[in-house]
Coordinates of C-alpha atoms and ligand atoms in Angstrom, one line a residue:
X840 CA 26.8 -11.3 26.1
X841 CA 24.3 -11.3 23.2
X842 CA 20.5 -11.3 23.8
X843 CA 20.5 -15.0 22.7
X844 CA 22.9 -15.9 25.5
X845 CA 20.4 -14.7 28.1
X846 CA 17.8 -17.3 27.0
X847 CA 17.0 -20.3 29.2
X848 CA 15.8 -23.6 27.9
X849 CA 12.1 -22.7 28.3
X850 CA 12.6 -19.6 26.2
X851 CA 14.5 -21.5 23.6
X852 CA 11.7 -24.0 23.3
X853 CA 9.2 -21.1 22.8
X854 CA 11.4 -19.7 20.1
X855 CA 11.7 -23.1 18.4
X856 CA 7.9 -23.2 18.3
X857 CA 7.8 -19.7 16.8
X858 CA 10.3 -20.8 14.2
X859 CA 8.0 -23.7 13.2
X860 CA 5.1 -21.3 12.8
X861 CA 7.3 -19.0 10.7
X862 CA 8.2 -21.8 8.4
X863 CA 4.7 -21.8 7.0
X864 CA 5.1 -18.2 5.9
X865 CA 5.9 -17.0 2.4
X866 CA 9.6 -16.2 2.1
X867 CA 10.3 -12.6 2.9
X868 CA 13.7 -12.6 1.3
X869 CA 15.0 -13.8 -2.1
X870 CA 12.5 -12.1 -4.3
X871 CA 9.9 -14.9 -4.6
X872 CA 7.1 -12.8 -3.1
X873 CA 6.2 -9.9 -5.4
X874 CA 4.0 -7.9 -3.0
X875 CA 4.0 -7.0 0.8
X876 CA 7.8 -7.3 1.3
X877 CA 10.5 -5.0 0.1
X878 CA 13.8 -6.7 0.0
X879 CA 16.8 -4.5 -0.6
X880 CA 19.0 -7.6 -1.1
X881 CA 21.4 -6.1 1.4
X882 CA 21.8 -8.3 4.5
X883 CA 23.7 -5.5 6.2
X884 CA 20.5 -3.3 6.1
X885 CA 18.4 -6.0 7.7
X886 CA 20.9 -6.5 10.5
X887 CA 21.2 -2.8 11.1
X888 CA 17.4 -2.4 11.3
X889 CA 17.2 -5.3 13.7
X890 CA 19.9 -3.9 16.0
X891 CA 18.5 -0.3 15.8
X892 CA 15.0 -1.6 16.7
X893 CA 16.4 -3.6 19.6
X894 CA 18.3 -0.6 20.9
X895 CA 15.0 1.3 21.5
X896 CA 12.8 -1.6 22.3
X897 CA 12.0 -0.7 25.9
X898 CA 11.1 3.0 25.3
X899 CA 7.7 4.5 24.6
X900 CA 7.5 6.7 21.6
X901 CA 4.5 8.3 23.1
X902 CA 6.6 10.8 24.9
X903 CA 9.6 12.5 23.3
X904 CA 10.2 14.7 26.3
X905 CA 11.0 11.7 28.5
X906 CA 12.7 9.9 25.6
X907 CA 14.5 12.6 23.6
X908 CA 16.0 10.1 21.3
X909 CA 12.5 9.7 19.8
X910 CA 12.4 13.3 18.8
X911 CA 16.0 13.2 17.4
X912 CA 15.2 10.1 15.3
X913 CA 12.0 11.7 14.0
X914 CA 13.8 14.9 13.1
X915 CA 16.3 12.8 11.2
X916 CA 13.8 10.8 9.2
X917 CA 11.5 13.8 8.5
X918 CA 14.6 15.9 7.4
X919 CA 15.8 13.2 5.1
X920 CA 12.3 12.8 3.6
X921 CA 11.9 16.5 3.2
X922 CA 15.0 16.7 1.1
X923 CA 14.0 13.6 -0.8
X924 CA 10.6 15.1 -1.6
X925 CA 12.1 18.5 -2.5
X926 CA 10.5 20.4 0.3
X927 CA 11.8 23.7 1.7
X928 CA 12.1 24.9 5.3
X929 CA 8.3 25.3 5.4
X930 CA 7.7 21.6 5.0
X931 CA 7.3 19.8 8.4
X932 CA 5.8 16.5 9.4
X933 CA 5.8 13.4 11.5
X934 CA 6.7 9.7 11.3
X935 CA 3.6 7.5 11.5
X936 CA 3.2 3.7 11.9
X937 CA 2.3 3.1 8.2
X938 CA 0.8 4.3 5.0
X939 CA -2.7 3.8 6.1
X940 CA -2.1 5.9 9.2
X941 CA -0.6 8.6 7.1
X942 CA -3.6 8.6 4.8
X943 CA -6.1 8.6 7.7
X944 CA -4.3 11.5 9.4
X945 CA -4.1 13.7 6.3
X946 CA -7.9 13.3 5.8
X947 CA -8.6 14.1 9.4
X948 CA -6.3 17.1 9.1
X949 CA -8.1 18.3 6.0
X950 CA -11.5 17.7 7.5
X951 CA -10.7 19.8 10.6
X952 CA -9.2 22.6 8.5
X953 CA -12.2 22.6 6.2
X954 CA -14.6 22.9 9.1
X955 CA -12.5 25.6 10.8
X956 CA -12.7 27.5 7.5
X957 CA -16.5 27.4 7.8
X958 CA -17.2 24.3 5.7
X959 CA -20.7 23.2 6.2
X960 CA -22.4 19.8 5.8
X961 CA -20.5 16.6 4.8
X962 CA -17.1 17.2 3.4
X963 CA -15.7 15.2 0.5
X964 CA -12.5 13.6 -0.6
X965 CA -12.1 13.9 -4.4
X966 CA -9.8 11.3 -6.0
X967 CA -9.3 9.1 -9.1
X968 CA -10.9 5.7 -8.7
X969 CA -7.4 4.2 -8.4
X970 CA -6.8 5.9 -5.1
X971 CA -5.7 3.5 -2.3
X972 CA -8.3 1.9 -0.2
X973 CA -6.9 3.7 2.8
X974 CA -8.9 6.7 1.6
X975 CA -12.1 4.6 1.6
X976 CA -11.2 3.7 5.2
X977 CA -10.6 7.4 6.1
X978 CA -13.9 8.4 4.6
X979 CA -15.6 5.7 6.6
X980 CA -13.8 6.4 9.8
X981 CA -14.0 10.2 9.7
X982 CA -17.4 10.7 8.1
X983 CA -16.5 12.2 4.7
X984 CA -18.0 11.3 1.3
X985 CA -15.6 9.8 -1.2
X986 CA -16.1 11.2 -4.6
X987 CA -14.3 8.9 -7.0
X988 CA -13.5 10.1 -10.5
X989 CA -13.6 7.2 -13.1
X990 CA -10.3 6.3 -14.7
X991 CA -9.7 5.0 -18.3
X992 CA -9.1 1.3 -18.9
X993 CA -5.4 2.0 -18.8
X994 CA -5.7 3.5 -15.3
X995 CA -5.1 7.1 -16.2
X996 CA -7.4 9.9 -15.2
X997 CA -8.3 13.1 -17.0
X998 CA -7.2 16.1 -14.9
X999 CA -10.1 18.2 -16.1
X1000 CA -12.6 15.5 -14.8
X1001 CA -11.0 15.7 -11.4
X1002 CA -10.9 19.5 -11.3
X1003 CA -14.6 19.6 -12.3
X1004 CA -15.5 17.8 -9.1
X1005 CA -13.8 20.4 -6.8
X1006 CA -16.3 22.5 -5.0
X1007 CA -17.1 24.1 -1.6
X1008 CA -17.6 20.6 0.0
X1009 CA -14.1 19.4 -1.1
X1010 CA -11.9 19.1 2.0
X1011 CA -9.1 17.4 0.1
X1012 CA -8.2 16.1 -3.4
X1013 CA -5.9 13.1 -3.4
X1014 CA -3.6 12.1 -6.2
X1015 CA -1.1 9.2 -6.3
X1016 CA 2.6 8.9 -7.2
X1017 CA 2.0 6.3 -8.4
X1018 CA -1.3 4.5 -7.7
X1019 CA -1.0 1.0 -6.3
X1020 CA -3.2 -1.0 -8.6
X1021 CA -1.6 0.0 -12.0
X1022 CA 1.4 2.2 -11.1
X1023 CA -0.2 5.2 -12.9
X1024 CA 1.3 8.6 -12.1
X1025 CA -1.7 10.9 -11.8
X1026 CA -1.6 14.4 -13.5
X1027 CA -0.4 16.0 -10.3
X1028 CA 0.7 19.5 -11.6
X1029 CA -2.7 20.2 -13.3
X1030 CA -4.8 19.0 -10.4
X1031 CA -2.6 20.6 -7.7
X1032 CA -2.6 24.0 -9.4
X1033 CA -6.5 24.0 -9.8
X1034 CA -6.8 22.9 -6.1
X1035 CA -4.6 25.8 -5.1
X1036 CA -6.8 28.3 -7.0
X1037 CA -9.8 27.0 -5.0
X1038 CA -7.8 26.9 -1.7
X1039 CA -8.3 23.2 -1.5
X1040 CA -5.8 20.8 0.1
X1041 CA -4.0 18.6 -2.4
X1042 CA -2.4 15.4 -1.0
X1043 CA 0.1 13.3 -3.0
X1044 CA -0.2 9.7 -1.9
X1045 CA 3.4 8.6 -2.5
X1046 CA 3.2 5.8 0.0
X1047 CA 4.6 3.4 -2.5
X1048 CA 6.6 5.8 -4.7
X1049 CA 7.9 8.2 -2.2
X1050 CA 11.2 6.4 -1.4
X1051 CA 11.9 5.3 -5.0
X1052 CA 10.5 7.8 -7.5
X1053 CA 12.9 10.6 -6.3
X1054 CA 15.7 8.5 -7.9
X1055 CA 13.7 7.0 -10.8
X1056 CA 15.0 9.3 -13.5
X1057 CA 14.5 12.7 -15.3
X1058 CA 11.6 11.4 -17.3
X1059 CA 9.2 11.5 -14.3
X1060 CA 7.2 14.8 -14.3
X1061 CA 7.3 16.8 -11.1
X1062 CA 5.0 15.3 -8.5
X1063 CA 6.5 16.4 -5.1
X1064 CA 6.8 19.6 -3.2
X1065 CA 8.3 21.3 -6.3
X1066 CA 4.6 21.5 -7.4
X1067 CA 3.3 24.6 -5.7
X1068 CA -0.3 23.4 -5.0
X1069 CA 0.8 20.2 -3.2
X1070 CA 0.0 20.6 0.5
X1071 CA 1.1 17.2 1.8
X1072 CA 2.8 14.0 0.8
X1073 CA 2.8 10.5 2.4
X1074 CA 5.7 8.2 1.8
X1075 CA 6.2 4.8 3.5
X1076 CA 9.6 4.0 4.9
X1077 CA 8.4 0.4 5.3
X1078 CA 8.2 0.0 1.5
X1079 CA 11.0 1.4 -0.6
X1080 CA 12.6 2.9 2.6
X1081 CA 13.4 -0.8 3.4
X1082 CA 12.5 -0.4 7.0
X1083 CA 10.6 -3.1 8.9
X1084 CA 6.8 -2.6 9.0
X1085 CA 5.6 0.3 11.1
X1086 CA 7.1 3.4 9.5
X1087 CA 5.8 6.0 7.1
X1088 CA 6.2 9.8 6.9
X1089 CA 3.5 12.4 6.5
X1090 CA 4.8 15.8 5.5
X1091 CA 2.8 19.0 5.3
X1092 CA 3.5 22.4 3.7
X1093 CA 3.3 24.7 6.7
X1094 CA 3.1 24.2 10.4
X1095 CA -0.6 25.0 10.6
X1096 CA -1.5 21.9 8.8
X1097 CA 0.8 19.9 11.0
X1098 CA -0.9 21.5 14.1
X1099 CA -4.3 20.4 12.8
X1100 CA -3.0 16.8 12.5
X1101 CA -2.5 16.6 16.3
X1102 CA -4.9 15.3 18.9
X1103 CA -4.4 17.0 22.2
X1104 CA -6.3 17.3 25.5
X1105 CA -5.6 18.6 28.9
X1106 CA -9.3 18.0 29.8
X1107 CA -8.9 14.8 31.9
X1108 CA -7.3 14.1 35.3
X1109 CA -4.3 12.3 33.8
X1110 CA -1.2 13.5 31.9
X1111 CA -1.6 16.1 29.2
X1112 CA -2.1 14.2 26.0
X1113 CA -0.4 15.5 22.9
X1114 CA -0.4 13.0 20.0
X1115 CA 0.6 13.7 16.5
X1116 CA -0.5 10.3 15.4
X1117 CA -3.4 7.9 16.2
X1118 CA -1.8 5.6 18.7
X1119 CA -1.0 6.4 22.3
X1120 CA 1.8 4.3 23.6
X1121 CA 3.8 3.0 20.7
X1122 CA 7.0 1.4 19.7
X1123 CA 10.0 3.4 18.6
X1124 CA 11.6 0.4 16.9
X1125 CA 10.4 1.0 13.3
X1126 CA 11.3 4.7 13.6
X1127 CA 14.8 3.8 14.8
X1128 CA 15.2 1.3 12.0
X1129 CA 14.0 3.7 9.4
X1130 CA 16.4 6.3 10.8
X1131 CA 19.4 3.9 10.8
X1132 CA 18.7 2.9 7.2
X1133 CA 18.6 6.5 6.0
X1134 CA 21.9 7.3 7.8
X1135 CA 23.5 4.2 6.4
X1136 CA 22.3 4.4 2.8
X1137 CA 22.1 8.2 2.2
X1138 CA 20.6 9.5 -1.0
X1139 CA 23.3 7.7 -3.1
X1140 CA 22.4 4.3 -1.6
X1141 CA 18.8 4.9 -2.3
X1142 CA 19.6 5.9 -5.9
X1143 CA 21.5 2.7 -6.5
X1144 CA 18.6 0.6 -5.2
X1145 CA 16.1 2.6 -7.3
X1146 CA 18.2 2.0 -10.4
X1147 CA 18.1 -1.8 -9.7
X1148 CA 14.4 -1.6 -9.3
X1149 CA 14.0 0.3 -12.6
X1150 CA 16.1 -2.1 -14.6
X1151 CA 14.2 -5.1 -13.3
X1152 CA 10.8 -3.4 -13.8
X1153 CA 11.7 -2.6 -17.4
X1154 CA 12.8 -6.1 -18.1
X1155 CA 9.6 -7.5 -16.6
X1156 CA 7.4 -5.1 -18.6
X1157 CA 9.2 -6.3 -21.8
X1158 CA 8.9 -9.9 -20.7
X1159 CA 5.1 -9.7 -20.1
X1160 CA 4.6 -7.8 -23.4
X1161 CA 6.3 -10.7 -25.2
X1162 CA 4.1 -13.3 -23.6
X1163 CA 1.3 -14.2 -26.0
X1164 CA -2.1 -13.6 -24.3
X1165 CA -1.0 -11.2 -21.6
X1166 CA -0.5 -7.4 -21.6
X1167 CA 0.8 -4.7 -19.2
X1168 CA -1.9 -2.3 -18.1
X1169 CA -1.1 1.3 -19.0
X1170 CA 2.4 2.7 -18.7
X1171 CA 3.7 2.1 -15.2
X1172 CA 5.8 4.8 -13.5
X1173 CA 7.7 3.1 -10.7
X1174 CA 8.5 -0.5 -9.7
X1175 CA 5.0 -2.0 -10.0
X1176 CA 3.5 -3.8 -12.9
X1177 CA -0.2 -4.8 -13.4
X1178 CA -0.8 -7.6 -15.9
X1179 CA -4.1 -8.4 -17.7
X1180 CA -5.4 -10.7 -20.4
X1181 CA -4.7 -9.5 -23.9
X1182 CA -8.2 -9.5 -25.4
X1183 CA -6.8 -8.6 -28.8
X1184 CA -5.7 -12.2 -29.4
X1185 CA -8.2 -15.1 -30.0
X1186 CA -9.6 -16.8 -26.9
X1187 CA -7.5 -19.9 -27.4
X1188 CA -4.3 -17.8 -26.9
X1189 CA -5.5 -15.6 -24.0
X1190 CA -4.0 -16.0 -20.5
X1191 CA -6.2 -15.3 -17.5
X1192 CA -4.1 -13.3 -15.0
X1193 CA -5.5 -15.2 -12.0
X1194 CA -4.9 -18.7 -13.4
X1195 CA -1.5 -17.4 -14.3
X1196 CA -0.8 -16.3 -10.7
X1197 CA -2.0 -19.6 -9.4
X1198 CA 0.3 -21.4 -11.7
X1199 CA 3.2 -19.2 -10.9
X1200 CA 2.5 -19.9 -7.2
X1201 CA 2.8 -23.6 -7.8
X1202 CA 6.2 -22.8 -9.3
X1203 CA 7.2 -21.0 -6.2
X1204 CA 6.5 -17.3 -7.0
X1205 CA 3.8 -15.4 -5.2
X1206 CA 2.1 -12.7 -7.3
X1207 CA -0.9 -10.6 -6.1
X1208 CA -4.3 -11.0 -7.8
X1209 CA -6.5 -7.9 -8.2
X1210 CA -10.2 -8.6 -9.1
X1211 CA -11.8 -6.8 -12.1
X1212 CA -13.7 -3.7 -11.0
X1213 CA -16.8 -2.0 -12.2
X1214 CA -16.6 1.8 -11.9
X1215 CA -19.9 3.5 -11.2
X1216 CA -19.8 5.6 -14.4
X1217 CA -16.6 4.6 -16.2
X1218 CA -15.2 1.7 -18.1
X1219 CA -14.8 -1.7 -16.4
X1220 CA -11.3 -2.2 -15.1
X1221 CA -9.8 -5.6 -16.1
X1222 CA -8.8 -8.3 -13.6
X1223 CA -5.1 -8.1 -13.1
X1224 CA -2.2 -9.6 -11.4
X1225 CA 0.1 -7.2 -9.6
X1226 CA 3.9 -7.5 -9.3
X1227 CA 5.9 -5.3 -6.9
X1228 CA 9.5 -5.2 -8.0
X1229 CA 12.3 -4.7 -5.5
X1230 CA 16.0 -4.5 -5.8
X1231 CA 16.4 -8.2 -5.2
X1232 CA 14.1 -8.9 -8.2
X1233 CA 17.1 -8.0 -10.3
X1234 CA 19.1 -11.0 -8.8
X1235 CA 16.4 -13.5 -9.7
X1236 CA 15.2 -12.2 -13.1
X1237 CA 16.2 -15.2 -15.2
X1238 CA 14.3 -17.7 -12.9
X1239 CA 11.4 -15.4 -12.5
X1240 CA 11.1 -14.8 -16.2
X1241 CA 11.2 -18.5 -16.9
X1242 CA 8.5 -19.1 -14.4
X1243 CA 6.2 -16.4 -15.8
X1244 CA 6.6 -17.8 -19.3
X1245 CA 6.0 -21.4 -18.1
X1246 CA 3.0 -20.4 -16.1
X1247 CA 1.5 -18.6 -19.1
X1248 CA 2.1 -21.6 -21.3
X1249 CA 0.4 -23.9 -18.7
X1250 CA -2.8 -21.9 -18.6
X1251 CA -3.0 -20.4 -22.1
X1252 CA -6.6 -20.8 -23.4
X1253 CA -8.1 -21.7 -20.0
X1254 CA -11.1 -19.4 -19.6
X1255 CA -11.3 -17.2 -16.5
X1256 CA -13.0 -18.7 -13.5
X1257 CA -16.6 -17.8 -13.4
X1258 CA -19.2 -17.1 -10.8
X1259 CA -20.6 -20.5 -11.4
X1260 CA -17.3 -22.1 -10.7
X1261 CA -17.1 -20.1 -7.5
X1262 CA -20.7 -20.3 -6.3
X1263 CA -21.5 -23.8 -7.5
X1264 CA -25.1 -24.6 -6.8
X1265 CA -25.7 -22.0 -4.0
X1266 CA -29.2 -20.6 -4.1
X1267 CA -29.6 -17.1 -5.2
X1268 CA -31.7 -16.2 -2.2
X1269 CA -28.8 -16.9 0.1
X1270 CA -26.7 -14.6 -2.0
X1271 CA -29.1 -11.8 -2.1
X1272 CA -29.7 -11.8 1.6
X1273 CA -29.2 -8.4 3.2
X1274 CA -26.7 -8.0 6.0
X1275 CA -25.5 -11.4 7.2
X1276 CA -25.0 -12.3 10.8
X1277 CA -21.8 -14.2 11.7
X1278 CA -23.4 -17.6 11.8
X1279 CA -25.0 -17.2 8.3
X1280 CA -21.7 -15.8 6.9
X1281 CA -19.9 -18.8 8.3
X1282 CA -22.4 -21.2 6.8
X1283 CA -22.1 -19.6 3.5
X1284 CA -18.4 -19.8 3.6
X1285 CA -18.7 -23.5 4.4
X1286 CA -21.0 -24.0 1.5
X1287 CA -18.4 -22.3 -0.8
X1288 CA -15.9 -24.8 0.5
X1289 CA -13.9 -22.2 2.3
X1290 CA -14.9 -22.7 5.9
X1291 CA -13.2 -25.9 7.0
X1292 CA -10.3 -26.6 9.3
X1293 CA -8.0 -25.1 6.7
X1294 CA -10.2 -22.3 5.4
X1295 CA -7.9 -21.1 2.6
X1296 CA -8.5 -22.2 -0.9
X1297 CA -5.8 -23.9 -3.1
X1298 CA -6.2 -21.5 -5.9
X1299 CA -7.1 -17.8 -5.7
X1300 CA -8.8 -17.6 -9.2
X1301 CA -12.2 -18.8 -7.9
X1302 CA -12.1 -16.4 -5.0
X1303 CA -11.4 -13.5 -7.3
X1304 CA -14.3 -14.7 -9.5
X1305 CA -16.5 -14.8 -6.4
X1306 CA -15.5 -11.2 -5.4
X1307 CA -16.3 -10.0 -8.9
X1308 CA -19.6 -11.9 -9.1
X1309 CA -21.4 -11.1 -5.8
X1310 CA -22.5 -7.6 -4.5
X1311 CA -19.5 -6.0 -2.8
X1312 CA -21.3 -5.8 0.5
X1313 CA -21.6 -9.6 0.5
X1314 CA -18.0 -10.2 -0.7
X1315 CA -16.8 -7.9 2.1
X1316 CA -18.9 -9.7 4.7
X1317 CA -17.6 -13.1 3.5
X1318 CA -14.0 -11.9 3.7
X1319 CA -14.6 -10.8 7.3
X1320 CA -15.9 -14.2 8.1
X1321 CA -12.9 -15.8 6.4
X1322 CA -10.3 -13.7 8.2
X1323 CA -12.1 -14.1 11.6
X1324 CA -12.0 -17.8 11.1
X1325 CA -8.2 -17.7 10.6
X1326 CA -7.6 -16.1 14.0
X1327 CA -10.3 -17.7 16.1
X1328 CA -8.7 -19.5 19.0
Ligands
PLP643 C1 0.8 0.7 0.6 C2 0.0 1.9 0.2 C3 -0.9 2.6 1.1 C4 -1.2 2.0 2.5 O1 -0.1 1.7 3.2 P1 0.1 0.6 4.3 O2 1.5 0.8 4.7 O3 -0.2 -0.7 3.7 O4 -0.9 0.9 5.4 C5 -1.5 3.7 0.7 N1 -1.3 4.2 -0.5 C6 -0.5 3.6 -1.4 C7 -0.4 4.1 -2.8 C8 0.1 2.4 -1.1 O5 0.9 1.7 -2.0

């Protein structure tokens, strides 16, 4: 008997309802969504992940002594990741619920070690400005200062500029392999070796690259545990490890770092609490799925999928470079491409990346807009549209390329949306108001035409213009209001 056979009519009706809700979602398979989802193109892997998750559904990954399968699965995934990231026997680690949790935990670990070593005052995280927002979150959650080093317009950072920031307050320096916004591979060897000289932790955020760069090719400079000064690496199994959401690995060089990652207490009347990660009770399903996929694919299977990603990425880079009015930002290392306006051509031939994304969406392709960004003491970073390439992208390349070209043709010469388009006639007092309460934020959203019964806008270009135009504290407050609105009962 299968699980579906056990359902009665009431349950079937509930599932039909769920199916109707799901039909509003962007398609997770078939390569039409170029962010958030990582489609191997292998239906077998999805079925395997589903069955593996179902097999452990009832257990609680909180306690691997009661459920030893949890420990066995974790040993399997950590062992696979350690080989993949070229770590030796001294490299140990855990499976977390995602990239953000891995990033949060490595910062907490570094902060605690920094304090234990006599660090005094407020510790810092030093990182290129392209570091993932998860480190902004970690700084906020755990009370560190985030010291961002400006990057060039192409997304690259000068290693010396990063090294110059390292001092007695630095608890950790973070580099990316590659960074999410522009797929830049940071100068990891130079930065890690300087960090080692100062005894500072050096984390490689390979959340997105960790499960694909190991097989990318010999032209990638060393960025993993082969680099002596690297003390930890995060790599998300739920990205290019093709596992369902809820699985990442965080590996440390040496058991002492891992010990510092734990939270433990015997100081309450209940069971002794020993948590490597942030949650208490948690699902083992994503762990089991990640494990099953590594068993099934092996290194050779991952290498094949990485090769498909690489070929598709190179074709897309060539495609974008050939589209008049668009350009690729920097030189991506890995299966991500950031696309900006080519300012070198006359205005009438330029293509705004957000109008382009909106147009591509109307043709059935979901690309990810990234607003322009003003660095505090560096060049302005252009507005871009981001494409995450997966193995299945290779199967749909001709249609995708045709859509990207057609979308550019449709919006070529249309100027970027401006703050006035976005803000209309709103008074400037409203916009310069300090911290907004929920009612004012809601009213402001409504005035922007975003607060109605269906609060999402048709096109994303004006929203990006809004984010660029207003102070970030206001943009952030409005985004909270928008998202709260979506889930308000
Ligand atoms: C995706 C990503 C993260 C955060 O991971 P989540 O799984 O979304 O929480 C961190 N760093 C990089 C470079 C990423 O690409």
